Amino acid sequence: MGRMLAWLDERFHVIKPHRRFLQRRIPDGLNYAYCFGGLAFTFFLVLAGTGLLLSIYYIPSEKEAYRSIVMINETVLFGWLIRSLHKWAASFFIVSIILHTIRVFATRSYRPPRELNWMVGSLTFLVAMASAFTGYLLPWDQRAYWATEVGTAMIQTIPFAGDALMLAVRGSNEVSGATLIRFYSIHVLFLPLCMGLLLWMHFHMIKRQGIAKRL
Amino acid sequence: MERRAFLRKAVFSFFSLSGISLGVAAAFLYPARPGARKEQDVYLMDEDDLPRRGVRMVTFSVHSDEHDVTMVNRVFVVGSPEGVIALSPVCTHLGCFVNWDANRKEFICPCHGAKYTMRGEIISGPQPRPLMQLPLKVDHGKVYLGVKV
């Protein structure tokens, strides 16, 4: 391990530039409550990894979505494991974000000069919730269908623009195959892209400003 | 525990876990072994319509329960003094469908020019094996073809 790193460093000088952010100063008195952000990011990495794997077998079509889920669970080697990891990591991802938010709120770390990071963090939470909502439809079973039917119907209650917005989300008057492929695309392309950008901003800001001192 | 020892262990665990994860991912990605294909008898034609001398291309459709699709296929029914046989139209070179050239009395593959006799034997070309024969069955005046679905 050490020799491999030395070999790399001799040629590319990798150690010095990485020291800057691997060996950062952190304030005294930090505790495990400060780990929730990192924990959430770990779950995000698990979600990204298992999600990439699931996309190999999942078929986002009205006729075959449910069948492909059953196939992943029963036929594919470790399919049940990968799908369960994705499902549970999603739940724990949301929980970790909430705990992280509570910690930031409790230690008042949102105050200037970190207000922009709080906003980006809030957007991250919204993107995570949107990912959860769109991912929930993909198994295409009764629970998924009706959850989305009810969830998207709420959009209709927005004054004036409600009907148009709901049609934009569903892609048709009812939750249908059009909704399924729409949600699939949003779930695996749009939202992860947004999430990656937001997290990049989140981490760069914390790198610049450092962790807030405990009160 | 000393800091350095702890870090060493942490790095070791990280790479072990990553290795295991990669193994699981590889197993997950490896395609599931498809189930053995079952032989199925498909009705082709009536016994009276069998060609005594010559080649007839017959189109038939089979339903695959596993994939829930109906596939349309074709087969050459060849009649000659040696008897009636069914020849698969799939060229044994790279799998194109061969055509029957009635003037030359040869099966000719349009892709790379493989040539077969009327009974599927090799004349010339890149193909390693003669055309595959499919089992024919006659039952109560009806002709059935055995295909694997």
mmCIF file of N, CA, C and O in Angstrom, chain A residues 53 56-57 75-79 81-82, chain B residues 15 24-25 27-32 66:
data_model
loop_
_atom_site.group_PDB
_atom_site.id
_atom_site.type_symbol
_atom_site.label_atom_id
_atom_site.label_comp_id
_atom_site.label_asym_id
_atom_site.label_seq_id
_atom_site.Cartn_x
_atom_site.Cartn_y
_atom_site.Cartn_z
ATOM 1 N N LEU A 53 -26.687 -0.463 -10.861
ATOM 2 C CA LEU A 53 -26.836 -1.904 -11.097
ATOM 3 C C LEU A 53 -28.283 -2.255 -11.445
ATOM 4 O O LEU A 53 -28.547 -3.008 -12.382
ATOM 5 N N ILE A 56 -29.719 -1.933 -14.987
ATOM 6 C CA ILE A 56 -29.393 -2.950 -15.997
ATOM 7 C C ILE A 56 -30.594 -3.854 -16.257
ATOM 8 O O ILE A 56 -30.845 -4.280 -17.372
ATOM 9 N N TYR A 57 -31.362 -4.165 -15.193
ATOM 10 C CA TYR A 57 -32.449 -5.142 -15.341
ATOM 11 C C TYR A 57 -33.835 -4.517 -15.363
ATOM 12 O O TYR A 57 -34.782 -5.130 -15.854
ATOM 13 N N THR A 75 -34.704 -14.083 -9.842
ATOM 14 C CA THR A 75 -33.820 -14.763 -10.785
ATOM 15 C C THR A 75 -32.379 -14.266 -10.716
ATOM 16 O O THR A 75 -31.441 -15.049 -10.727
ATOM 17 N N VAL A 76 -32.225 -12.955 -10.670
ATOM 18 C CA VAL A 76 -30.884 -12.375 -10.747
ATOM 19 C C VAL A 76 -30.093 -12.689 -9.477
ATOM 20 O O VAL A 76 -30.624 -12.579 -8.366
ATOM 21 N N LEU A 77 -28.836 -13.088 -9.668
ATOM 22 C CA LEU A 77 -27.962 -13.395 -8.543
ATOM 23 C C LEU A 77 -27.765 -12.135 -7.692
ATOM 24 O O LEU A 77 -27.414 -11.080 -8.230
ATOM 25 N N PHE A 78 -28.000 -12.233 -6.387
ATOM 26 C CA PHE A 78 -27.897 -11.103 -5.460
ATOM 27 C C PHE A 78 -28.869 -9.978 -5.799
ATOM 28 O O PHE A 78 -28.723 -8.867 -5.289
ATOM 29 N N GLY A 79 -29.848 -10.261 -6.662
ATOM 30 C CA GLY A 79 -30.802 -9.219 -7.032
ATOM 31 C C GLY A 79 -31.565 -8.697 -5.825
ATOM 32 O O GLY A 79 -31.731 -7.486 -5.649
ATOM 33 N N LEU A 81 -30.563 -8.625 -2.844
ATOM 34 C CA LEU A 81 -29.650 -7.845 -1.988
ATOM 35 C C LEU A 81 -29.513 -6.424 -2.519
ATOM 36 O O LEU A 81 -29.640 -5.447 -1.772
ATOM 37 N N ILE A 82 -29.275 -6.316 -3.824
ATOM 38 C CA ILE A 82 -29.061 -4.996 -4.419
ATOM 39 C C ILE A 82 -30.325 -4.150 -4.291
ATOM 40 O O ILE A 82 -30.266 -2.966 -3.944
ATOM 41 N N PHE B 15 -10.901 -1.170 1.749
ATOM 42 C CA PHE B 15 -10.605 -1.843 0.485
ATOM 43 C C PHE B 15 -11.181 -3.262 0.457
ATOM 44 O O PHE B 15 -11.601 -3.743 -0.599
ATOM 45 N N VAL B 24 -19.864 -8.800 -5.531
ATOM 46 C CA VAL B 24 -21.325 -8.916 -5.553
ATOM 47 C C VAL B 24 -21.882 -8.251 -6.810
ATOM 48 O O VAL B 24 -22.763 -8.798 -7.484
ATOM 49 N N ALA B 25 -21.341 -7.067 -7.147
ATOM 50 C CA ALA B 25 -21.817 -6.348 -8.332
ATOM 51 C C ALA B 25 -21.578 -7.171 -9.594
ATOM 52 O O ALA B 25 -22.436 -7.260 -10.474
ATOM 53 N N ALA B 27 -21.345 -10.451 -9.783
ATOM 54 C CA ALA B 27 -22.291 -11.569 -9.785
ATOM 55 C C ALA B 27 -23.670 -11.098 -10.211
ATOM 56 O O ALA B 27 -24.378 -11.782 -10.948
ATOM 57 N N PHE B 28 -24.051 -9.903 -9.750
ATOM 58 C CA PHE B 28 -25.359 -9.335 -10.090
ATOM 59 C C PHE B 28 -25.464 -9.077 -11.589
ATOM 60 O O PHE B 28 -26.482 -9.346 -12.216
ATOM 61 N N LEU B 29 -24.383 -8.566 -12.156
ATOM 62 C CA LEU B 29 -24.420 -8.176 -13.574
ATOM 63 C C LEU B 29 -24.362 -9.374 -14.503
ATOM 64 O O LEU B 29 -24.810 -9.305 -15.641
ATOM 65 N N TYR B 30 -23.795 -10.522 -14.005
ATOM 66 C CA TYR B 30 -23.683 -11.678 -14.883
ATOM 67 C C TYR B 30 -25.078 -12.189 -15.228
ATOM 68 O O TYR B 30 -25.894 -12.402 -14.344
ATOM 69 N N PRO B 31 -25.372 -12.358 -16.526
ATOM 70 C CA PRO B 31 -26.743 -12.723 -16.905
ATOM 71 C C PRO B 31 -27.163 -14.070 -16.327
ATOM 72 O O PRO B 31 -26.357 -14.993 -16.223
ATOM 73 N N ALA B 32 -28.445 -14.155 -15.968
ATOM 74 C CA ALA B 32 -28.983 -15.406 -15.441
ATOM 75 C C ALA B 32 -28.974 -16.444 -16.552
ATOM 76 O O ALA B 32 -29.215 -16.128 -17.708
ATOM 77 N N GLU B 66 -42.413 -18.369 -22.110
ATOM 78 C CA GLU B 66 -41.471 -17.711 -21.214
ATOM 79 C C GLU B 66 -41.385 -16.221 -21.508
ATOM 80 O O GLU B 66 -41.335 -15.393 -20.610
#
